[in-house]
XYZ file of C-alpha atoms in Angstrom:
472
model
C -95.604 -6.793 -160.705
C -92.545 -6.034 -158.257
C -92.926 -2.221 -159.453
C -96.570 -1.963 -159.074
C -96.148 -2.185 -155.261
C -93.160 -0.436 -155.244
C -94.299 2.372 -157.047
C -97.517 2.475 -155.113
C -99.567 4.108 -157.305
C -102.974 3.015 -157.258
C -102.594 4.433 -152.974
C -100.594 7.515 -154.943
C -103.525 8.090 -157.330
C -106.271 7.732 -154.442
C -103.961 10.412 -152.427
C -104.119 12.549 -155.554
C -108.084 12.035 -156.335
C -108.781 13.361 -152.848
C -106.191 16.435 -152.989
C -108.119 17.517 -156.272
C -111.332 16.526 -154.880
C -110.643 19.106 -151.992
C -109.496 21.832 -154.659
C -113.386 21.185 -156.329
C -115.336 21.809 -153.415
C -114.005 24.369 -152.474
C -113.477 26.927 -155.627
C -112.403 29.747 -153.176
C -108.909 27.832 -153.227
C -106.249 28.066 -155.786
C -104.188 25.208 -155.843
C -100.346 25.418 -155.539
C -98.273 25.828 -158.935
C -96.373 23.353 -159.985
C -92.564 23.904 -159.113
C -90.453 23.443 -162.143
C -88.748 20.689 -162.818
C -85.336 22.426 -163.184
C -85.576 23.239 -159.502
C -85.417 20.085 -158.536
C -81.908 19.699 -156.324
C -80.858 16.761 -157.927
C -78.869 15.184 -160.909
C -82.123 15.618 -163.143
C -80.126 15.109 -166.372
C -78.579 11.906 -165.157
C -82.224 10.794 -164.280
C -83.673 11.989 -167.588
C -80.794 9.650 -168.932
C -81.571 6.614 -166.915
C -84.955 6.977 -167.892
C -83.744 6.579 -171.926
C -81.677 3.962 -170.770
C -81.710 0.664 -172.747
C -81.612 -1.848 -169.574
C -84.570 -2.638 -167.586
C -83.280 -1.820 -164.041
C -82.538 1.496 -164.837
C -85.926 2.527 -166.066
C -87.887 1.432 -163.843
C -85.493 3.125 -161.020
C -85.955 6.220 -162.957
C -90.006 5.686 -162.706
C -89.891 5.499 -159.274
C -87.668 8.295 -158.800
C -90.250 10.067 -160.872
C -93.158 9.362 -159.084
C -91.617 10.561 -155.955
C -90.207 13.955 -157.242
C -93.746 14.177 -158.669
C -95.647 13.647 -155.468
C -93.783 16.539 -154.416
C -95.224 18.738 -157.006
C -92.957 19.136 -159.104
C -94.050 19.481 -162.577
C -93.088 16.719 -165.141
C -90.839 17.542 -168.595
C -93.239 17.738 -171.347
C -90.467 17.170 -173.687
C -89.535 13.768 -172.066
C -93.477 12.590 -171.869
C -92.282 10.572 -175.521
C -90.005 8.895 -174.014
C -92.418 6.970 -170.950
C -95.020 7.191 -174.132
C -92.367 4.685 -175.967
C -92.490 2.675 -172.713
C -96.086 2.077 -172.850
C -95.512 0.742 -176.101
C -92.482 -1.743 -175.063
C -92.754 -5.147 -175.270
C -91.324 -5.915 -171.984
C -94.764 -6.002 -170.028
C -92.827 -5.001 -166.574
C -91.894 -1.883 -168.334
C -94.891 -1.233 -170.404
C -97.149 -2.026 -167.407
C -94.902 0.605 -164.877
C -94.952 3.133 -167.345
C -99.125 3.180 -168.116
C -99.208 3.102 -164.332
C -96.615 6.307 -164.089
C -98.421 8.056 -166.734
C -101.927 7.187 -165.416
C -101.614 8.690 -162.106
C -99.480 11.643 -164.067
C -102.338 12.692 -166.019
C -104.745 12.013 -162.641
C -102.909 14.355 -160.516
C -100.725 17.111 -162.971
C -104.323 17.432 -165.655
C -102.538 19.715 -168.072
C -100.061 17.042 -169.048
C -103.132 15.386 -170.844
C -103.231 18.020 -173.129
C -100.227 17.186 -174.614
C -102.006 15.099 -176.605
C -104.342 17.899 -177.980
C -100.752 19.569 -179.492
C -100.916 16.848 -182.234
C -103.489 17.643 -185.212
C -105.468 14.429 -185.243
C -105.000 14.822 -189.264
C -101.465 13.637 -188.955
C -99.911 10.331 -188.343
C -98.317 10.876 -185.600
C -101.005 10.576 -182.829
C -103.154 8.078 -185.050
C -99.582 6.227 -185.420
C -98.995 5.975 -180.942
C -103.195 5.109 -180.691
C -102.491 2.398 -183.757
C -99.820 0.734 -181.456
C -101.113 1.027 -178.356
C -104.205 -0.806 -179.767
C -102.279 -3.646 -181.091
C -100.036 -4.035 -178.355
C -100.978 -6.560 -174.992
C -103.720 -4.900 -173.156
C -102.252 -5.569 -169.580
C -105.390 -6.268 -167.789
C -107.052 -3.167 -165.792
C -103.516 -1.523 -165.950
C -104.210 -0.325 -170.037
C -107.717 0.220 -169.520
C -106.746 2.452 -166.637
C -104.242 4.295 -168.949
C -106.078 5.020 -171.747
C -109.528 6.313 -169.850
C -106.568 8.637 -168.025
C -105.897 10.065 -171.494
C -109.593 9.784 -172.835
C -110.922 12.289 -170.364
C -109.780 15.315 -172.893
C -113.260 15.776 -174.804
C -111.688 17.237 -178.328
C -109.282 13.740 -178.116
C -112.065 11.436 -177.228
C -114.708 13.048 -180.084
C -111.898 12.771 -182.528
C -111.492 9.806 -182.227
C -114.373 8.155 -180.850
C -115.989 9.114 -184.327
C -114.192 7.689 -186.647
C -114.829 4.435 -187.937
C -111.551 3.267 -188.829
C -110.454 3.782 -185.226
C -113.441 1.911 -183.732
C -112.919 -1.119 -186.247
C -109.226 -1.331 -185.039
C -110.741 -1.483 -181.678
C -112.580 -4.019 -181.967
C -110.779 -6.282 -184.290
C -107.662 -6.554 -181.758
C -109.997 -8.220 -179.576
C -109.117 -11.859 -179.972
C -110.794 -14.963 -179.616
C -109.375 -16.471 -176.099
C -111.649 -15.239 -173.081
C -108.691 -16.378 -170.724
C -106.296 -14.060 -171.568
C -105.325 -11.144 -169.549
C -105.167 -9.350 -173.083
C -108.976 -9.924 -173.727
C -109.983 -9.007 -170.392
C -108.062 -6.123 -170.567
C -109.784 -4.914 -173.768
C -113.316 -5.726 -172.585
C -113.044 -4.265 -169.293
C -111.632 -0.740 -171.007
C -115.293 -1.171 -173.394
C -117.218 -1.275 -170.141
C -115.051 1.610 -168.327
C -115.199 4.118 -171.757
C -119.029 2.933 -172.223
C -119.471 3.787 -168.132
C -117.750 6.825 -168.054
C -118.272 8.919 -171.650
C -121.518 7.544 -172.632
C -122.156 10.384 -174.734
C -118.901 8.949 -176.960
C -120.786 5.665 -177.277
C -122.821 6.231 -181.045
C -124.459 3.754 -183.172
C -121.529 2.044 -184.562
C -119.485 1.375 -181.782
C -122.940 -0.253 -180.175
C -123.153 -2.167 -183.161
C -119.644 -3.545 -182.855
C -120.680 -4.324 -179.250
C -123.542 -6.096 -179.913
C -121.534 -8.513 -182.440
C -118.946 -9.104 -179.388
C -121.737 -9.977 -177.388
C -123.839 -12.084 -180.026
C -120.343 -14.333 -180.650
C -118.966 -14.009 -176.812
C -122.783 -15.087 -174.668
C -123.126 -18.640 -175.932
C -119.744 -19.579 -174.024
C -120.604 -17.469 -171.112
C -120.764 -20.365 -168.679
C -117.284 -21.290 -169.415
C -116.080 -17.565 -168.355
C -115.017 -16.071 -164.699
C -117.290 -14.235 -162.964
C -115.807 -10.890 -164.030
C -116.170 -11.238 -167.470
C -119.820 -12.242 -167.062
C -120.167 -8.946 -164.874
C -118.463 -7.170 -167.553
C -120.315 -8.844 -170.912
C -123.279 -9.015 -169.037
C -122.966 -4.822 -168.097
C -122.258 -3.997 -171.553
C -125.271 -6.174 -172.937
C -127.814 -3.506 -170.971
C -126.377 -0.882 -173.485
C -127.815 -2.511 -176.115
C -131.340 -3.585 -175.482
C -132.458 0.197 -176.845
C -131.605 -1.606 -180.564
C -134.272 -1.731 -183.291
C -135.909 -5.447 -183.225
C -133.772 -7.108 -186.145
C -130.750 -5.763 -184.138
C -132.230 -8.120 -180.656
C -133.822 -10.729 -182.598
C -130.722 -11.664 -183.934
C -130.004 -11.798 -180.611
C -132.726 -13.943 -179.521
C -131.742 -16.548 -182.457
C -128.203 -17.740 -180.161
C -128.496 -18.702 -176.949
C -128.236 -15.031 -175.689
C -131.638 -14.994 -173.481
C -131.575 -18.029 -171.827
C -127.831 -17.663 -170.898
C -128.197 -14.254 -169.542
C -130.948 -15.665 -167.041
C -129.094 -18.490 -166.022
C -126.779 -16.061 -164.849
C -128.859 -14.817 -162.321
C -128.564 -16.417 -158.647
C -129.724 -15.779 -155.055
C -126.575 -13.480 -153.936
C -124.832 -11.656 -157.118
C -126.121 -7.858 -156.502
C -124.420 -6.587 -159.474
C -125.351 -9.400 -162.368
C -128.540 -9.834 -161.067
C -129.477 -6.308 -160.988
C -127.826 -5.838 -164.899
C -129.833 -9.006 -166.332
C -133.094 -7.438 -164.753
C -131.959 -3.867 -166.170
C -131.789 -6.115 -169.423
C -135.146 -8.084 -169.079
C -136.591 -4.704 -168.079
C -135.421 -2.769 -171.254
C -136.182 -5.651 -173.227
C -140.251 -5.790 -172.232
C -140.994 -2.462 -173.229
C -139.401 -2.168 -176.222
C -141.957 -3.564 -178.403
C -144.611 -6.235 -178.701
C -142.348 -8.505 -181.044
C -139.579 -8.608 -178.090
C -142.264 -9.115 -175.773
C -143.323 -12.164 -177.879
C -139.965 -13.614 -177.581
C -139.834 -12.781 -174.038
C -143.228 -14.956 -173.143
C -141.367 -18.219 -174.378
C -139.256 -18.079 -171.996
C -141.422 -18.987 -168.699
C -140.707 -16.072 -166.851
C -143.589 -16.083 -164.985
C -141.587 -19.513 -163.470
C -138.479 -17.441 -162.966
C -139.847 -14.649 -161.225
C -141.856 -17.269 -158.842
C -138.181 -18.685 -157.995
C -136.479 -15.734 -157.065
C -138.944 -12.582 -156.114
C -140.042 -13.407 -152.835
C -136.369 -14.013 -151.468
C -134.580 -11.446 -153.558
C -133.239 -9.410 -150.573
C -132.743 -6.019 -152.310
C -135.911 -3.884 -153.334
C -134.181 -2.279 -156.511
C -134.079 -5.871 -158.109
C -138.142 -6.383 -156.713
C -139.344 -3.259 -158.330
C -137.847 -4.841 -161.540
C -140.073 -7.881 -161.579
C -142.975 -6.175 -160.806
C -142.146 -3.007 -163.767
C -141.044 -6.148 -166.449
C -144.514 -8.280 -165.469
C -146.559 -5.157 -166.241
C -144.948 -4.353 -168.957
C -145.325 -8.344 -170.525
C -148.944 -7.574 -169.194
C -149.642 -4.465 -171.483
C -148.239 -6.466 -174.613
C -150.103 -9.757 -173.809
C -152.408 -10.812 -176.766
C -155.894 -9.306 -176.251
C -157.476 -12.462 -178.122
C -155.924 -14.549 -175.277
C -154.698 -12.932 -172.564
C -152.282 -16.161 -172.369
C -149.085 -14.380 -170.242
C -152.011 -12.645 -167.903
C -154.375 -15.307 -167.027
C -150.776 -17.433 -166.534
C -149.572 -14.536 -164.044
C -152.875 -14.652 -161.983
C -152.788 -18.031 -160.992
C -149.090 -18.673 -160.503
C -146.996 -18.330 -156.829
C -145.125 -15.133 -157.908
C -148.521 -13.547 -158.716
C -149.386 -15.340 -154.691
C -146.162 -14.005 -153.512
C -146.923 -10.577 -154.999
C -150.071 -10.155 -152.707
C -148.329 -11.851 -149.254
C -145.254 -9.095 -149.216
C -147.817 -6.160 -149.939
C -148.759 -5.469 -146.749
C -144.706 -5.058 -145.643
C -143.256 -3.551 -148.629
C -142.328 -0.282 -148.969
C -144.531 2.836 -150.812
C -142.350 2.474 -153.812
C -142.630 -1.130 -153.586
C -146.507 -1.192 -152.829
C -146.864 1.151 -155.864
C -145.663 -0.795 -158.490
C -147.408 -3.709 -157.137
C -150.954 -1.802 -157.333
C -149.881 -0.396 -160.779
C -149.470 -4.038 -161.735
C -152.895 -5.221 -160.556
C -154.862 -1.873 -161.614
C -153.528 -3.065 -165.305
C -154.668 -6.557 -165.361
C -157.835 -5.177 -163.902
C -158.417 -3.013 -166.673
C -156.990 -5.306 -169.376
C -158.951 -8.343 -168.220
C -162.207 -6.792 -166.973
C -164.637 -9.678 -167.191
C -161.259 -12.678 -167.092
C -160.605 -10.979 -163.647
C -163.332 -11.263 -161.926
C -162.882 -14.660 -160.935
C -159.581 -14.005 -159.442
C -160.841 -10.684 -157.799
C -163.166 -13.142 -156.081
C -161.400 -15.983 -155.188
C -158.219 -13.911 -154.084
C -160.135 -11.423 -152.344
C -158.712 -8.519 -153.742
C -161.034 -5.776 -153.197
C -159.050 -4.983 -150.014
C -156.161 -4.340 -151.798
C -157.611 -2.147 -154.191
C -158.685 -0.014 -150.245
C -154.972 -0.119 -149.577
C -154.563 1.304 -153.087
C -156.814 4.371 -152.160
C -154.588 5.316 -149.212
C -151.135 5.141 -151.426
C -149.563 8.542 -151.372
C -149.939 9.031 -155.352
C -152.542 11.229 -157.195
C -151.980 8.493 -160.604
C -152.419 5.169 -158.525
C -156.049 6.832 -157.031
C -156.874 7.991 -160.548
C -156.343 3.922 -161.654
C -158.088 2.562 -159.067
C -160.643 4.281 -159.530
C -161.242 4.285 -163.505
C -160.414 0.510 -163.027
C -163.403 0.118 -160.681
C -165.590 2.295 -162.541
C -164.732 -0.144 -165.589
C -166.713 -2.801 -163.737
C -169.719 -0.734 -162.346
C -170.345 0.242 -165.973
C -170.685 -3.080 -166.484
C -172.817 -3.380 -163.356
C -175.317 -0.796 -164.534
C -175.595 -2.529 -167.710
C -176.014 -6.404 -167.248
C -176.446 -6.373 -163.503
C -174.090 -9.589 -163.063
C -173.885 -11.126 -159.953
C -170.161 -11.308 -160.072
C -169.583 -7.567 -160.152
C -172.176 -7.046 -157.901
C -170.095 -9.521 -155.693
C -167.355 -7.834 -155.878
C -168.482 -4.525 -155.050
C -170.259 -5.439 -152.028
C -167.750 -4.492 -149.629
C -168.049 -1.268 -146.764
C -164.811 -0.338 -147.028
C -164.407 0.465 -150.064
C -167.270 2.232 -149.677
C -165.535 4.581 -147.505
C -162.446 4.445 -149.373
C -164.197 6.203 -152.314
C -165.719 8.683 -150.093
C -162.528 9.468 -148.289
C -160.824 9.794 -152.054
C -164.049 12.986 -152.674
C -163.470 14.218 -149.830
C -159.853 15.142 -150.859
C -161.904 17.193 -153.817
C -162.832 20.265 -153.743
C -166.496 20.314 -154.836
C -166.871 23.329 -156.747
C -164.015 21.494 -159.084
C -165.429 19.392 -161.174
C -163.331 17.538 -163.662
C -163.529 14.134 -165.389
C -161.547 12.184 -162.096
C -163.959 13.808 -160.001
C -166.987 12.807 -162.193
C -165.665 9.429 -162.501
C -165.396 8.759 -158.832
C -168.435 10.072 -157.983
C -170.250 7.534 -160.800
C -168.444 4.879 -158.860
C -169.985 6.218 -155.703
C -173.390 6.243 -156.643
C -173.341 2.082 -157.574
C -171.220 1.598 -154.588
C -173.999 3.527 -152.679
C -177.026 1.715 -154.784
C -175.407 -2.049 -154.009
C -174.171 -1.468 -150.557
C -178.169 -0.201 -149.383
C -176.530 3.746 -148.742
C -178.538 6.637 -148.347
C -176.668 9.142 -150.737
C-alpha cells in the first residue's frame, strides 16, 4: 500500500483520461508521438535491470521510475512488458498489486501497448497460460479488477475469450466461498465492472454462471458489507430477462424477500437496482407475477412511495403496480381490488396534483388500466374516491396515448350506460367538467378526420351530453 500513494496512479490515470479525453473531442488534433525509449538520458539498461531484479526494493523503485519517465511520454519497451506481466503474477501482493497498477494506467494512457496482447494467437498456450494464472492468483481487491478491464478493452481479446466456456468456468470456479475476503470481492466487483462496461461480451452462459453465484451468495446477504450487496444486488438486475425455471429457482431460496429487505429510506443506488429488479421481474410473465403477489407488495410500496425522495425510484412503483395489475387474475381481481383500497393506492392520488408530467403520466396510465380491467369492480371506488376529476386532469396531460385511454376507458362505461342505464355509471358521469374536458379533447380534431379515436370520443360525448341535460 506504501507504493500505491507513492506511485500515484489512480491521480496519474485521471491526468491521463482527461489528456485523451481532450485528443477525442477534438479530432482536428494529432496527439504527440511517443518519444522512444532509447532517448531517454538516463542509465535505462541499469533500470531495465533493477526492474528484473530479484529483491523487492529494487522493483518497485524501478516502477516508480517508470511511471515517471512514462508521464513524460516516453514510450514503454514492448520487449520488457513480460517482465511487469511476471509481476502481476508474483506472489508478493506489494509487488503484484504495484505492477497491475503500473500496467493499468500503461495501457490507459500509451493504448497501443494493449495490443501486445493481440500478437499472441489465442490457439496457443501462451496467452491462455498468463490468463490461467492470473485467474488463480489473489484478486487484490479493485486493483485486479482494474487491471484486467485495462486489458479487456481490445474487442478481438475480449470475444476470444469471453466465448469460450472453459475460460468462463475457470472464472467462476476461483471464486471461493468466504464473502470477507479481499480476494472474493475482488472477483465479484471485476463481474460487475466487465458486465457494466462490455455488455455485449455478457452471453447466456456466463449469465447462467451468474445466476448460480447469486442463487448460493443472496441467502447470506444480510451478513455482507454494503458493497457487496451493491455489487450482488447490481448484477442480480442482469438476470431477471431469464426464462421462468431459470427465476423460479430463484424464487425457491430466500432470493425475493432478501433483495427487498435490502431496500431502505436513503440507499439511491440499491434501492434503485432492487426496483430495476422488481420492475423486470413484473413483466416478464404471469407465473413471475404470481410469485410476485405473495409477497405483499402492495404493503411495501405503501411504506416507502410517498417518502421516496427521488422520482426515478417513484416511476418504478407506479410502472411495477401496473404491470402486477395487467397480470392480476380476471376471475378475482385479488392484487387490484387490494391496490384500490390500500394507502399507497391513497398516497398515489394525494402527490398527483404536485408530481411531475412524467410522474402524473404513469400515475393516470395506472388508473386508466384498473379502469378498464375492473369496469363494473371500479365503480365503487370511482365513487367513493371521487375520481372523475382526475380522469379531467388526465385530458389536459401532454400525451396523445394517455387522451386515447381516457377516453376508451370512459367510453367502456357509457356503453354500459346505454345498455342497463345503472345508476352508478350514470353517477359517475354526471360531472360538467368533464363535460368540457371531452369537448376541449374534439376540439383538438380536425373534423373532416374522422377515425376510430375521433368516433369514440364523440360516442362519449353524446351520453355525456344526454346525462348532463346538454343541447348537442
Amino acid at each position: 500500500m506504501q507504493f500505491k500513494s507513492q506511485l500515484n496512479l489512480t491521480e496519474d490515470r485521471k491526468i491521463n483520461n482527461l489528456k485523451l479525453q481532450h485528443y477525442e473531442d477534438n479530432p482536428d488534433l494529432v496527439m504527440p508521438p511517443l518519444v522512444p525509449f532509447e532517448s531517454y538520458h538516463g542509465d535505462a539498461k541499469a533500470l531495465l535491470a533493477q526492474l528484473q531484479s530479484f529483491q523487492e526494493n529494487d522493483i518497485l523503485s524501478a516502477y516508480k521510475q517508470f511511471q515517471e519517465i512514462c508521464s513524460k511520454n516516453y514510450d514503454f519497451p514492448i520487449e520488457f512488458l513480460h517482465v511487469c506481466l511476471d509481476h502481476t503474477l508474483s506472489t508478493n501482493p506489494t509487488i503484484a498489486r504495484t505492477s497491475q497498477y503500473f500496467l493499468t494506467n500503461l495501457f490507459s494512457s500509451h493504448s497501443s501497448k494493449s495490443l501486445f496482447f493481440n500478437n499472441f494467437d489465442l490457439q496457443t498456450d501462451e496467452i491462455p497460460a498468463y490468463f490461467e494464472g492470473i485467474l488463480k492468483s489473489a484478486f487484490l481487491g479493485k486493483t485486479t479488477s482494474d487491471f484486467l478491464i485495462s486489458i479487456f478493452q481490445e474487442k478481438k481479446l475480449r470475444d476470444e475469450l469471453f466465448s469460450s466456456q472453459p475460460f468462463i468456468d475457470l472464472l467462476f470456479s476461483q471464486i471461493g466461498t468466504d464473502p470477507t475476503t479481499a480476494d472474493f470481492f475482488g472477483r465479484l466487483y471485476f463481474l460487475q465492472a466487465f458486465m457494466g462496461k462490455f455488455v455485449e461480451n455478457v452471453q447466456q452462459y456466463f449469465l447462467d454462471c451468474v445466476i448460480n453465484i447469486i442463487i448460493h451468495f443472496f441467502p447470506k446477504l444480510d451478513l455482507l458489507d454494503q458493497e457487496l450487496v451493491k455489487i450482488f444486488i447490481y448484477l442480480s438486475s442482469f438476470c431477471v430477462n431469464r426464462s421462468d425455471s431459470q427465476l423460479n429457482i430463484m424464487f425457491s431460496t430466500q432470493y425475493f424477500p432478501i433483495l427487498i429487505s435490502n431496500y431502505s429510506n436513503q440507499n439511491y443506488p440499491i434501492n434503485f437496482y432492487i426496483m430495476c429488479i422488481i420492475c423486470g421481474l413484473s413483466g416478464s410473465s404471469i407465473e413471475i407475477a404470481s410469485q410476485l403477489y405473495e409477497h405483499d407488495l402492495i404493503q411495501f410500496f405503501g411504506n416507502f412511495f410517498k417518502s421516496c425522495p427521488n422520482e426515478e425510484i417513484q416511476l418504478l412503483f407506479v410502472k411495477i403496480t401496473r404491470n402486477l395489475v395487467i397480470y392480476d387474475n380476471v376471475d378475482n381481481f385479488l392484487f387490484s381490488n387490494e391496490l384500490i383500497s390500500s394507502q399507497f393506492f391513497n398516497d398515489l392520488l394525494e402527490i398527483f396534483s404536485q408530481a411531475s408530467t412524467k410522474l402524473k403520466l404513469k400515475i393516470a396510465k395506472l388508473i386508466c388500466t384498473l379502469a378498464y380491467r375492473l369496469k363494473m369492480n371500479f365503480i365503487d371506488c370511482i365513487i367513493n374516491l371521487n375520481l372523475i376529476p382526475y380522469f379531467v386532469d388526465f385530458l389536459y396531460i401532454d400525451s396523445d396515448s394517455i387522451k386515447v385511454f381516457v377516453i376508451k376507458c370512459l367510453c367502456a362505461y357509457s356503453g354500459i350506460y346505454i345498455r342497463t342505464k345503472d345508476p352508478k355509471i350514470m353517477e359517475l358521469l354526471t360531472n360538467v367538467d368533464l363535460v368540457e374536458a371531452v369537448d376541449d379533447y374534439l376540439n383538438e380534431f380536425d373534423n373532416d378526420f374522422q377515425n376510430q379515436q375521433l368516433t369514440l370520443a364523440l360516442q362519449l360525448r353524446d351520453v355525456l351530453y344526454e346525462i348532463n341535460d346538454f343541447n348537442l
